[in-house]
Coordinates of C-alpha atoms and ligand atoms in Angstrom, one line a residue:
M1 CA -176.7 129.1 251.7
D2 CA -173.3 130.8 251.9
L3 CA -171.2 128.1 250.2
A4 CA -168.3 129.5 248.4
V5 CA -165.5 128.0 246.3
D6 CA -161.8 128.0 247.3
A7 CA -160.5 130.5 244.8
A8 CA -156.9 129.9 245.7
R9 CA -157.2 126.2 245.0
L10 CA -159.0 126.9 241.6
L11 CA -156.2 129.4 240.6
S12 CA -153.4 127.1 241.6
R13 CA -155.0 124.3 239.5
L14 CA -155.4 126.6 236.5
E15 CA -151.7 127.5 236.8
E16 CA -150.6 123.9 237.2
L17 CA -152.5 122.8 234.2
G18 CA -151.2 125.8 232.3
R19 CA -147.6 124.6 232.9
I20 CA -148.3 121.6 230.6
G21 CA -147.5 122.6 227.1
A22 CA -146.3 126.0 228.4
T23 CA -145.0 128.2 225.6
G24 CA -142.8 130.3 227.9
D25 CA -144.7 133.5 227.3
G26 CA -147.6 132.9 229.7
G27 CA -149.5 130.8 227.3
C28 CA -149.8 127.1 226.4
A29 CA -150.1 124.9 223.4
R30 CA -152.1 121.7 223.9
L31 CA -153.5 120.9 220.5
A32 CA -156.1 118.1 220.6
L33 CA -154.8 114.6 221.0
T34 CA -151.2 115.5 221.1
D35 CA -148.8 114.4 223.9
E36 CA -149.4 117.7 225.6
D37 CA -153.2 117.2 225.5
R38 CA -152.7 113.7 227.0
E39 CA -150.6 115.1 229.8
G40 CA -153.2 117.8 230.6
R41 CA -156.0 115.2 230.5
D42 CA -154.1 112.9 232.8
L43 CA -153.6 115.6 235.4
V44 CA -157.3 116.6 235.4
V45 CA -158.3 112.9 235.6
T46 CA -156.0 112.5 238.6
W47 CA -157.8 115.4 240.3
M48 CA -161.2 113.9 239.4
R49 CA -160.2 110.5 240.9
D50 CA -158.7 112.2 244.0
L51 CA -162.1 113.6 244.6
G52 CA -163.6 110.1 244.5
L53 CA -165.6 110.8 241.3
D54 CA -166.7 108.0 239.0
V55 CA -164.6 108.9 235.9
Q56 CA -165.5 107.4 232.5
V57 CA -164.1 107.9 229.0
D58 CA -166.3 107.7 226.0
A59 CA -165.7 106.5 222.4
I60 CA -164.5 110.0 221.3
G61 CA -162.3 110.6 224.3
N62 CA -164.7 112.8 226.3
V63 CA -164.2 112.4 230.0
V64 CA -167.2 112.5 232.3
A65 CA -166.8 112.4 236.1
V66 CA -169.9 111.9 238.2
R67 CA -170.7 112.5 241.9
E68 CA -173.8 110.7 243.0
G69 CA -176.8 112.6 244.4
R70 CA -179.4 111.6 247.0
E71 CA -181.5 110.2 244.1
A72 CA -180.5 108.4 241.0
G73 CA -181.2 110.1 237.6
P74 CA -179.6 112.3 234.9
P75 CA -176.9 114.5 236.3
V76 CA -176.6 118.2 236.3
M77 CA -173.5 118.6 234.2
C78 CA -170.9 121.3 233.7
G79 CA -167.5 121.3 232.0
S80 CA -165.7 122.6 228.9
H81 CA -162.4 121.6 227.3
V82 CA -158.7 121.3 228.1
D83 CA -157.3 121.3 224.6
T84 CA -156.0 124.7 223.4
V85 CA -155.0 126.5 220.2
A86 CA -151.3 126.7 219.6
T87 CA -151.2 130.2 220.9
G88 CA -153.6 129.5 223.8
G89 CA -153.9 131.1 227.2
I90 CA -154.4 129.2 230.4
Y91 CA -158.1 130.0 230.9
D92 CA -160.0 129.2 227.6
G93 CA -161.8 125.9 228.4
N94 CA -159.7 125.0 231.4
L95 CA -161.6 127.4 233.6
G96 CA -164.9 125.6 232.9
V97 CA -163.5 122.2 233.7
L98 CA -161.5 123.2 236.8
A99 CA -164.3 125.4 238.2
G100 CA -166.6 122.5 237.8
L101 CA -164.2 120.3 239.7
E102 CA -164.0 123.1 242.3
V103 CA -167.8 123.2 242.6
L104 CA -167.9 119.5 243.3
E105 CA -165.1 119.6 245.8
T106 CA -166.7 122.6 247.6
L107 CA -170.0 120.7 247.9
A108 CA -168.2 117.5 249.1
S109 CA -166.1 119.3 251.7
A110 CA -169.2 121.0 253.0
G111 CA -170.9 117.7 253.3
V112 CA -173.6 118.8 250.8
L113 CA -175.2 116.0 248.8
P114 CA -177.7 117.5 246.4
R115 CA -180.7 115.6 245.2
R116 CA -179.5 115.0 241.7
P117 CA -176.1 113.6 240.6
M118 CA -173.6 116.2 239.4
A119 CA -171.0 115.7 236.6
V120 CA -168.0 117.6 235.3
A121 CA -166.9 116.8 231.8
F122 CA -164.1 117.7 229.4
F123 CA -164.8 117.3 225.7
T124 CA -162.4 116.3 223.0
D125 CA -161.0 118.8 220.5
E126 CA -163.2 121.8 221.2
E127 CA -160.8 124.1 219.5
G128 CA -160.9 122.4 216.1
A129 CA -157.5 123.9 215.5
R130 CA -155.9 120.5 214.7
F131 CA -159.0 118.5 213.6
A132 CA -161.9 120.4 212.3
P133 CA -164.8 120.9 213.1
D134 CA -164.5 122.7 216.4
M135 CA -166.6 121.3 219.3
L136 CA -166.0 117.9 217.9
G137 CA -166.2 115.8 221.1
S138 CA -169.4 117.5 222.3
L139 CA -170.9 117.3 218.8
V140 CA -170.3 113.5 218.8
Y141 CA -171.6 113.3 222.4
A142 CA -174.8 115.0 221.4
G143 CA -175.2 112.7 218.4
G144 CA -174.4 115.3 215.7
M145 CA -171.7 113.2 214.1
G146 CA -171.0 109.4 214.2
V147 CA -167.8 108.1 215.9
E148 CA -166.6 106.4 212.7
E149 CA -166.9 109.6 210.7
A150 CA -165.0 111.4 213.5
Y151 CA -162.3 108.8 213.7
D152 CA -161.6 109.3 210.0
L153 CA -161.0 113.1 210.3
V154 CA -157.5 114.1 209.2
G155 CA -155.6 116.8 211.1
I156 CA -153.5 119.7 209.8
D157 CA -150.5 117.5 210.3
G158 CA -151.9 114.5 208.4
A159 CA -152.7 112.5 211.5
R160 CA -156.0 110.4 211.7
L161 CA -158.1 111.3 214.7
G162 CA -159.0 107.7 215.6
D163 CA -155.3 106.8 215.6
E164 CA -154.4 109.7 217.8
L165 CA -157.2 109.0 220.2
A166 CA -155.9 105.4 220.7
R167 CA -152.3 106.5 220.8
I168 CA -152.8 108.9 223.7
G169 CA -154.9 106.3 225.5
Y170 CA -158.3 108.0 225.4
L171 CA -160.3 105.8 223.2
G172 CA -162.9 104.9 225.8
S173 CA -165.7 102.4 226.0
L174 CA -168.7 104.6 226.9
P175 CA -171.0 104.8 223.9
C176 CA -171.8 108.0 222.0
P177 CA -174.2 109.7 221.9
G178 CA -173.7 110.1 225.7
L179 CA -176.2 110.2 228.5
V180 CA -178.6 113.1 228.4
P181 CA -178.0 115.4 231.4
H182 CA -180.7 117.1 233.4
A183 CA -179.1 120.4 232.4
Y184 CA -175.7 121.7 231.3
V185 CA -174.0 124.9 232.4
E186 CA -170.5 126.0 231.3
L187 CA -168.4 128.7 232.8
H188 CA -166.0 130.3 230.3
I189 CA -164.0 133.5 229.8
E190 CA -165.8 135.9 227.5
Q191 CA -162.8 136.1 225.1
G192 CA -164.2 139.5 223.9
P193 CA -164.2 143.0 225.2
V194 CA -167.9 143.6 226.2
L195 CA -168.0 142.8 229.9
E196 CA -164.8 144.7 230.8
A197 CA -165.8 147.7 228.6
N198 CA -169.1 148.0 230.5
G199 CA -167.7 147.3 234.0
E200 CA -169.7 144.1 234.3
V201 CA -168.5 141.0 236.1
I202 CA -170.9 138.3 234.9
G203 CA -172.3 137.5 231.5
A204 CA -175.5 135.5 231.3
V205 CA -175.0 134.0 227.8
T206 CA -178.0 134.0 225.6
G207 CA -176.6 131.8 222.8
V208 CA -173.8 131.3 220.4
Q209 CA -173.4 132.8 217.0
G210 CA -173.5 130.6 213.8
I211 CA -170.1 129.5 212.5
S212 CA -169.0 128.6 209.0
W213 CA -165.5 127.4 208.3
Q214 CA -164.2 126.6 204.9
E215 CA -160.8 125.8 203.2
V216 CA -160.3 127.2 199.7
R217 CA -157.5 125.9 197.4
F218 CA -156.5 127.8 194.3
G219 CA -154.4 126.0 191.6
G220 CA -152.4 128.2 189.2
Q221 CA -149.1 127.8 187.4
F222 CA -145.7 127.9 189.0
N223 CA -143.5 130.2 187.0
H224 CA -140.5 132.4 187.0
A225 CA -141.0 135.7 188.9
G226 CA -138.7 137.7 186.6
T227 CA -139.6 136.5 183.2
T228 CA -143.3 136.0 183.3
P229 CA -145.2 139.1 182.2
M230 CA -148.1 140.0 184.5
A231 CA -150.6 139.2 181.8
Y232 CA -149.3 135.7 181.5
R233 CA -149.7 134.7 185.1
H234 CA -152.1 132.3 186.8
D235 CA -151.1 133.3 190.3
A236 CA -152.6 131.3 193.1
G237 CA -151.0 133.6 195.7
F238 CA -152.7 136.6 194.2
A239 CA -156.0 134.8 194.2
A240 CA -155.6 133.9 197.9
A241 CA -154.7 137.4 198.7
Q242 CA -157.8 138.7 196.9
A243 CA -160.0 136.2 198.7
A244 CA -158.6 137.5 202.0
V245 CA -159.3 141.1 201.1
A246 CA -162.8 140.0 199.9
A247 CA -163.6 138.4 203.3
R248 CA -162.7 141.6 205.1
A249 CA -164.7 143.7 202.7
L250 CA -167.7 141.3 203.1
A251 CA -167.7 141.8 206.9
R252 CA -167.4 145.6 206.4
D253 CA -170.3 145.7 203.9
L254 CA -172.6 143.5 205.9
G255 CA -171.7 145.3 209.1
P256 CA -171.7 144.0 212.7
P257 CA -172.3 141.4 214.0
Q258 CA -170.8 139.8 210.8
V259 CA -167.2 138.9 211.3
A260 CA -164.8 137.3 208.8
T261 CA -161.3 135.9 209.4
V262 CA -158.6 134.4 207.2
G263 CA -156.4 132.8 209.8
K264 CA -154.4 130.4 207.7
L265 CA -152.8 131.1 204.4
D266 CA -150.3 128.9 202.6
L267 CA -148.5 129.6 199.3
R268 CA -146.6 127.0 197.3
P269 CA -143.8 126.7 196.6
G270 CA -143.4 129.7 198.9
L271 CA -140.2 131.1 197.3
V272 CA -139.2 134.6 196.6
N273 CA -138.7 134.1 192.9
V274 CA -141.5 131.7 192.0
V275 CA -145.1 132.8 191.1
A276 CA -147.2 130.7 193.5
G277 CA -148.8 127.8 191.7
A278 CA -150.9 126.6 194.6
S279 CA -152.5 128.3 197.6
A280 CA -154.8 127.4 200.4
L281 CA -156.6 129.6 202.9
T282 CA -159.2 129.2 205.6
I283 CA -162.2 131.5 205.9
D284 CA -164.1 131.8 209.2
L285 CA -167.4 133.5 208.9
R286 CA -169.7 134.1 211.9
N287 CA -173.0 135.8 212.6
T288 CA -175.6 135.6 215.3
D289 CA -178.3 135.8 212.6
G290 CA -178.6 132.5 210.6
D291 CA -179.9 134.3 207.4
M292 CA -177.2 136.8 207.5
L293 CA -174.6 134.1 207.9
A294 CA -176.1 132.3 204.9
E295 CA -175.9 135.6 202.9
A296 CA -172.3 136.0 203.9
E297 CA -171.5 132.5 202.6
R298 CA -173.3 133.2 199.3
R299 CA -171.4 136.5 198.8
M300 CA -168.1 134.9 199.7
A301 CA -168.7 132.0 197.2
A302 CA -169.5 134.4 194.5
E303 CA -166.3 136.4 195.2
I304 CA -164.2 133.3 195.0
D305 CA -165.7 132.3 191.7
R306 CA -165.0 135.8 190.3
I307 CA -161.4 135.8 191.6
S308 CA -160.7 132.3 190.2
G309 CA -162.2 133.3 186.8
D310 CA -160.3 136.6 186.6
E311 CA -157.0 135.0 187.4
G312 CA -157.5 131.8 185.5
V313 CA -156.9 129.5 188.5
T314 CA -158.8 126.5 189.6
V315 CA -160.7 126.5 192.9
E316 CA -161.6 123.7 195.3
R317 CA -163.6 124.3 198.5
R318 CA -164.0 122.1 201.6
Q319 CA -166.5 122.9 204.4
L320 CA -164.6 122.4 207.7
A321 CA -167.4 123.4 210.1
R322 CA -170.9 124.7 209.8
F323 CA -173.1 125.3 212.8
D324 CA -176.3 127.4 213.0
P325 CA -176.7 130.0 215.7
V326 CA -177.9 128.5 219.0
E327 CA -180.2 130.0 221.7
F328 CA -179.7 128.8 225.3
D329 CA -182.6 127.8 227.5
E330 CA -184.3 130.9 228.9
R331 CA -184.8 129.4 232.3
I332 CA -181.0 128.9 232.6
V333 CA -180.2 132.3 231.2
G334 CA -182.5 133.8 233.8
L335 CA -181.1 131.6 236.6
V336 CA -177.6 132.8 235.8
E337 CA -178.7 136.4 235.7
E338 CA -180.6 136.1 239.0
T339 CA -177.8 134.3 240.8
A340 CA -175.2 136.8 239.7
R341 CA -177.5 139.7 240.9
A342 CA -178.1 138.0 244.2
H343 CA -174.3 137.9 244.7
G344 CA -174.1 141.6 244.0
H345 CA -172.5 141.4 240.6
R346 CA -173.2 143.6 237.6
V347 CA -174.5 141.3 235.0
R348 CA -175.3 141.5 231.2
R349 CA -177.1 139.2 228.9
L350 CA -174.9 138.7 225.8
P351 CA -174.4 136.2 222.9
S352 CA -171.1 134.3 222.6
G353 CA -168.8 135.2 219.8
A354 CA -166.8 132.0 220.3
G355 CA -168.0 128.4 219.8
H356 CA -168.5 126.3 223.0
D357 CA -169.3 122.8 224.0
A358 CA -172.5 124.2 225.6
Q359 CA -173.9 124.8 222.1
M360 CA -173.7 121.1 221.3
L361 CA -175.2 120.0 224.7
A362 CA -178.1 122.4 224.0
R363 CA -179.2 119.9 221.4
R364 CA -179.9 117.4 224.1
C365 CA -180.8 119.3 227.3
P366 CA -181.5 122.7 228.7
A367 CA -178.1 124.5 228.5
G368 CA -176.6 127.8 229.3
M369 CA -173.3 129.6 230.1
V370 CA -171.7 132.0 232.5
F371 CA -169.1 134.4 231.2
V372 CA -166.4 136.3 233.1
P373 CA -164.5 139.3 231.7
S374 CA -161.4 138.9 229.5
A375 CA -158.8 141.6 230.1
G376 CA -158.6 143.7 227.0
G377 CA -160.9 141.3 225.2
I378 CA -157.8 139.2 224.4
S379 CA -158.0 135.4 223.8
H380 CA -156.3 132.7 221.7
N381 CA -153.2 134.6 222.8
P382 CA -150.7 133.9 225.7
A383 CA -151.7 137.3 227.1
E384 CA -155.3 136.0 227.8
F385 CA -156.1 137.1 231.4
T386 CA -159.0 137.1 233.8
S387 CA -158.5 138.5 237.3
P388 CA -158.6 136.2 240.3
E389 CA -161.7 138.2 241.6
H390 CA -163.6 137.6 238.4
L391 CA -162.6 133.9 238.3
E392 CA -163.9 133.6 241.8
A393 CA -167.1 135.4 241.0
G394 CA -167.8 133.2 238.0
A395 CA -167.0 130.0 239.9
N396 CA -169.4 131.0 242.7
V397 CA -172.2 131.8 240.3
L398 CA -171.6 128.4 238.7
L399 CA -171.7 126.8 242.1
H400 CA -175.0 128.3 243.0
V401 CA -176.6 127.8 239.6
L402 CA -175.6 124.1 239.6
H403 CA -176.7 123.6 243.1
R404 CA -180.2 125.0 242.4
L405 CA -180.5 122.9 239.3
A406 CA -179.4 119.8 241.3
E407 CA -181.7 120.5 244.2
E408 CA -184.8 122.2 242.8
D409 CA -187.2 121.7 239.9
V410 CA -186.1 124.9 238.2
L411 CA -186.7 123.5 234.8
S412 CA -190.2 122.1 235.2
Ligands
LIG1 C1 -163.7 127.7 218.9 O1 -164.0 127.4 220.0 C2 -163.9 128.9 218.3 O2 -164.8 129.7 218.6 O3 -163.1 129.1 217.3
LIG2 MN1 -163.1 127.6 224.8
LIG3 MN1 -160.7 128.6 222.2

């Protein structure tokens, strides 16, 4: 079948959605459950309703839009997220949702009604940048966290998640965990450099690396920067700086694929002439190997103990997110690879460095992902870019993978 998406329509929707929360430098900021997130959600829901889909909101604010099939039963689902980090681009997450919508519209306009129902979803708070953990909505959808526990999460701005969900009008009635799809496939930008560097157009994603996020707080003594001899200090700022250096050294010593990031660092009181009496930093550790990730966590914990002991500061730790590595369903990985080849694209199997909703759906049903290249490997940055040709290629691979899953018994 030579069905193909309308790439211009997909691109114009991506650009329209990207104007909501636009940061003026090509990027957008729609942190989860903010007014900007609501506006983005509302626009996508309007498009879903315009297509005549059955749109439902669940108890954690995930939105699932279903198109009936020739037969009843669990839908073949696709989707992603429409929240962004504060320095987000217009593609991360949004592509998966709008390409899913585009797939459903393409089938509808061609008068194709597959055997199974098809659904496109967007999941709440995938980024975890305001409310940790990341992939929160899909985690709750998959039954990995209860809704009450999720409602009580407190954001970086002190807001309670349940209150914010109600405030923006997305506290829905559909229960969680949600319905178990027949299969789930998510199109996403790679957000890394591998496909572009190798001249490949499509990634058949084999899985997602394990993620460990923690917040570490050091408590020292505020004191005068001029009068306090170095030996008298209990400097929480110095402890935080050492922890950041230790995280970097840890990744260097363990070697690839270990990565380590300190993305947030606060010093109190944050004044030029006061020794910091309190500090807080986040540490993001990731590895495709679960044992290596656990080893990285152990080494990091030991370093933090050593640093706090040496500097005479207290330490408190809070786990913000912890997910083991995930492997996607081999039949879906193979189907993505085969479909991409059949469309004449160079394709590579690769693991995902970023977290994705698909890793949570994989707990409930066969799941997989399609990647398209990210120019320069740049993401979580307004300069994030994927060429229109690559967007089109990815959306067409998604179309044909979903159509096969909706029509055939690929998974039996
Ligand atoms: C979230 O999606 C992440 O990978 O940080
Ligand atoms: Mn994403
Ligand atoms: Mn992201």
